[in-house]
PDB file of C-alpha atoms in Angstrom:
ATOM      1  CA  MET L1198      17.977  51.812  41.791  1.00  0.00           C
ATOM      2  CA  GLU L1199      20.291  52.244  44.997  1.00  0.00           C
ATOM      3  CA  PRO L1200      19.775  55.604  46.863  1.00  0.00           C
ATOM      4  CA  PHE L1201      23.108  58.092  46.958  1.00  0.00           C
ATOM      5  CA  LYS L1202      25.103  58.226  49.748  1.00  0.00           C
ATOM      6  CA  ILE L1203      27.974  58.893  51.875  1.00  0.00           C
ATOM      7  CA  THR L1204      30.457  57.964  53.851  1.00  0.00           C
ATOM      8  CA  LEU L1205      31.010  59.372  57.605  1.00  0.00           C
ATOM      9  CA  ARG L1206      34.382  60.257  56.534  1.00  0.00           C
ATOM     10  CA  ALA L1207      33.004  62.221  53.115  1.00  0.00           C
ATOM     11  CA  ALA L1208      30.335  64.163  54.984  1.00  0.00           C
ATOM     12  CA  ARG L1209      33.045  65.168  57.781  1.00  0.00           C
ATOM     13  CA  VAL L1210      35.385  66.419  54.632  1.00  0.00           C
ATOM     14  CA  ASN L1211      31.814  68.261  53.340  1.00  0.00           C
ATOM     15  CA  CYS L1212      31.476  69.818  56.675  1.00  0.00           C
ATOM     16  CA  GLY L1213      35.614  71.028  56.643  1.00  0.00           C
ATOM     17  CA  LEU L1214      36.283  69.292  59.969  1.00  0.00           C
ATOM     18  CA  THR L1215      39.425  67.236  60.298  1.00  0.00           C
ATOM     19  CA  THR L1216      39.186  64.392  62.236  1.00  0.00           C
ATOM     20  CA  LYS L1217      41.055  65.854  65.306  1.00  0.00           C
ATOM     21  CA  GLU L1218      38.559  68.483  65.880  1.00  0.00           C
ATOM     22  CA  VAL L1219      35.514  66.091  65.389  1.00  0.00           C
ATOM     23  CA  ALA L1220      37.316  64.138  68.480  1.00  0.00           C
ATOM     24  CA  GLU L1221      37.437  67.036  70.366  1.00  0.00           C
ATOM     25  CA  HIS L1222      34.190  67.828  69.789  1.00  0.00           C
ATOM     26  CA  THR L1223      32.948  64.035  70.410  1.00  0.00           C
ATOM     27  CA  GLY L1224      35.362  63.658  73.439  1.00  0.00           C
ATOM     28  CA  LYS L1225      36.646  60.243  72.069  1.00  0.00           C
ATOM     29  CA  CYS L1226      40.318  59.834  70.679  1.00  0.00           C
ATOM     30  CA  ILE L1227      41.205  60.721  67.198  1.00  0.00           C
ATOM     31  CA  ASP L1228      41.813  56.800  66.216  1.00  0.00           C
ATOM     32  CA  THR L1229      38.269  56.186  67.279  1.00  0.00           C
ATOM     33  CA  ILE L1230      36.757  58.146  64.608  1.00  0.00           C
ATOM     34  CA  SER L1231      39.626  57.446  61.951  1.00  0.00           C
ATOM     35  CA  LYS L1232      38.020  53.498  62.699  1.00  0.00           C
ATOM     36  CA  TYR L1233      34.858  53.868  62.163  1.00  0.00           C
ATOM     37  CA  GLU L1234      35.622  56.270  59.401  1.00  0.00           C
ATOM     38  CA  MET L1235      36.848  53.110  57.793  1.00  0.00           C
ATOM     39  CA  ASP L1236      34.084  50.907  59.126  1.00  0.00           C
ATOM     40  CA  SER L1237      31.024  51.523  60.418  1.00  0.00           C
ATOM     41  CA  THR L1238      29.508  48.810  61.100  1.00  0.00           C
ATOM     42  CA  ASN L1239      29.465  48.653  64.685  1.00  0.00           C
ATOM     43  CA  ILE L1240      29.582  52.388  65.568  1.00  0.00           C
ATOM     44  CA  PRO L1241      27.722  53.067  68.785  1.00  0.00           C
ATOM     45  CA  GLN L1242      24.344  54.560  68.307  1.00  0.00           C
ATOM     46  CA  ASP L1243      25.113  57.531  70.609  1.00  0.00           C
ATOM     47  CA  LEU L1244      28.392  58.322  68.624  1.00  0.00           C
ATOM     48  CA  MET L1245      26.294  58.388  65.157  1.00  0.00           C
ATOM     49  CA  ILE L1246      23.794  60.557  66.074  1.00  0.00           C
ATOM     50  CA  THR L1247      26.571  62.764  67.706  1.00  0.00           C
ATOM     51  CA  LEU L1248      28.088  62.796  63.979  1.00  0.00           C
ATOM     52  CA  LEU L1249      25.153  63.141  61.907  1.00  0.00           C
ATOM     53  CA  ASN L1250      23.844  65.990  64.084  1.00  0.00           C
ATOM     54  CA  LEU L1251      27.362  67.809  63.620  1.00  0.00           C
ATOM     55  CA  TYR L1252      27.644  66.549  60.175  1.00  0.00           C
ATOM     56  CA  LYS L1253      24.083  67.835  59.786  1.00  0.00           C
ATOM     57  CA  VAL L1254      23.307  64.754  57.833  1.00  0.00           C
ATOM     58  CA  PRO L1255      20.111  62.847  57.950  1.00  0.00           C
ATOM     59  CA  PHE L1256      20.572  59.395  58.714  1.00  0.00           C
ATOM     60  CA  SER L1257      19.111  57.957  55.423  1.00  0.00           C
ATOM     61  CA  VAL L1258      22.564  59.710  53.515  1.00  0.00           C
ATOM     62  CA  ILE L1259      25.039  57.849  55.177  1.00  0.00           C
ATOM     63  CA  PHE L1260      26.488  54.379  54.485  1.00  0.00           C
ATOM     64  CA  PHE L1261      27.279  52.236  57.525  1.00  0.00           C
ATOM     65  CA  GLY L1262      29.629  49.762  56.614  1.00  0.00           C
ATOM     66  CA  ARG L1263      33.095  49.457  55.213  1.00  0.00           C
ATOM     67  CA  GLU L1264      34.617  52.383  53.589  1.00  0.00           C
ATOM     68  CA  SER L1265      36.378  50.380  51.486  1.00  0.00           C
ATOM     69  CA  GLU L1266      33.327  48.286  50.063  1.00  0.00           C
ATOM     70  CA  LYS L1267      31.369  51.899  49.767  1.00  0.00           C
ATOM     71  CA  LEU L1268      34.446  52.830  47.134  1.00  0.00           C
ATOM     72  CA  GLY L1269      34.230  49.290  45.493  1.00  0.00           C
ATOM     73  CA  PHE L1270      37.127  47.430  46.978  1.00  0.00           C
ATOM     74  CA  LYS L1271      36.797  44.154  47.935  1.00  0.00           C
ATOM     75  CA  ARG L1272      39.308  41.929  49.572  1.00  0.00           C
ATOM     76  CA  ILE L1273      40.777  39.568  47.673  1.00  0.00           C
ATOM     77  CA  ARG L1274      41.325  36.229  49.142  1.00  0.00           C
ATOM     78  CA  LYS L1275      44.381  33.732  47.618  1.00  0.00           C
ATOM     79  CA  ARG L1276      43.277  30.125  47.742  1.00  0.00           C
ATOM     80  CA  ARG L1277      45.266  28.181  49.175  1.00  0.00           C
ATOM     81  CA  ARG L1278      46.457  24.876  46.340  1.00  0.00           C
ATOM     82  CA  ALA L1279      46.268  21.667  48.706  1.00  0.00           C
ATOM     83  CA  THR L1280      49.421  19.513  48.213  1.00  0.00           C
ATOM     84  CA  SER L1281      49.545  15.728  47.568  1.00  0.00           C
TER      85      SER L1281
END
């Protein structure tokens, strides 16, 4: 069984913080915080550590990847039909 993990957005919301408050605390812009909440695959290590400390959660409970994949949404690719 896969261990329970939460997204960065869920961790922020659980702390009662807005993206604006997190942006101010980290010195990043709101768009940057939102970007890494949607896809934390390549989040810089220093920002990740700052967020984990701010949210008071251990690394082991955070899902790092695309939020849509965690929530069960997968991108559907349309197949193109070859024309004769």
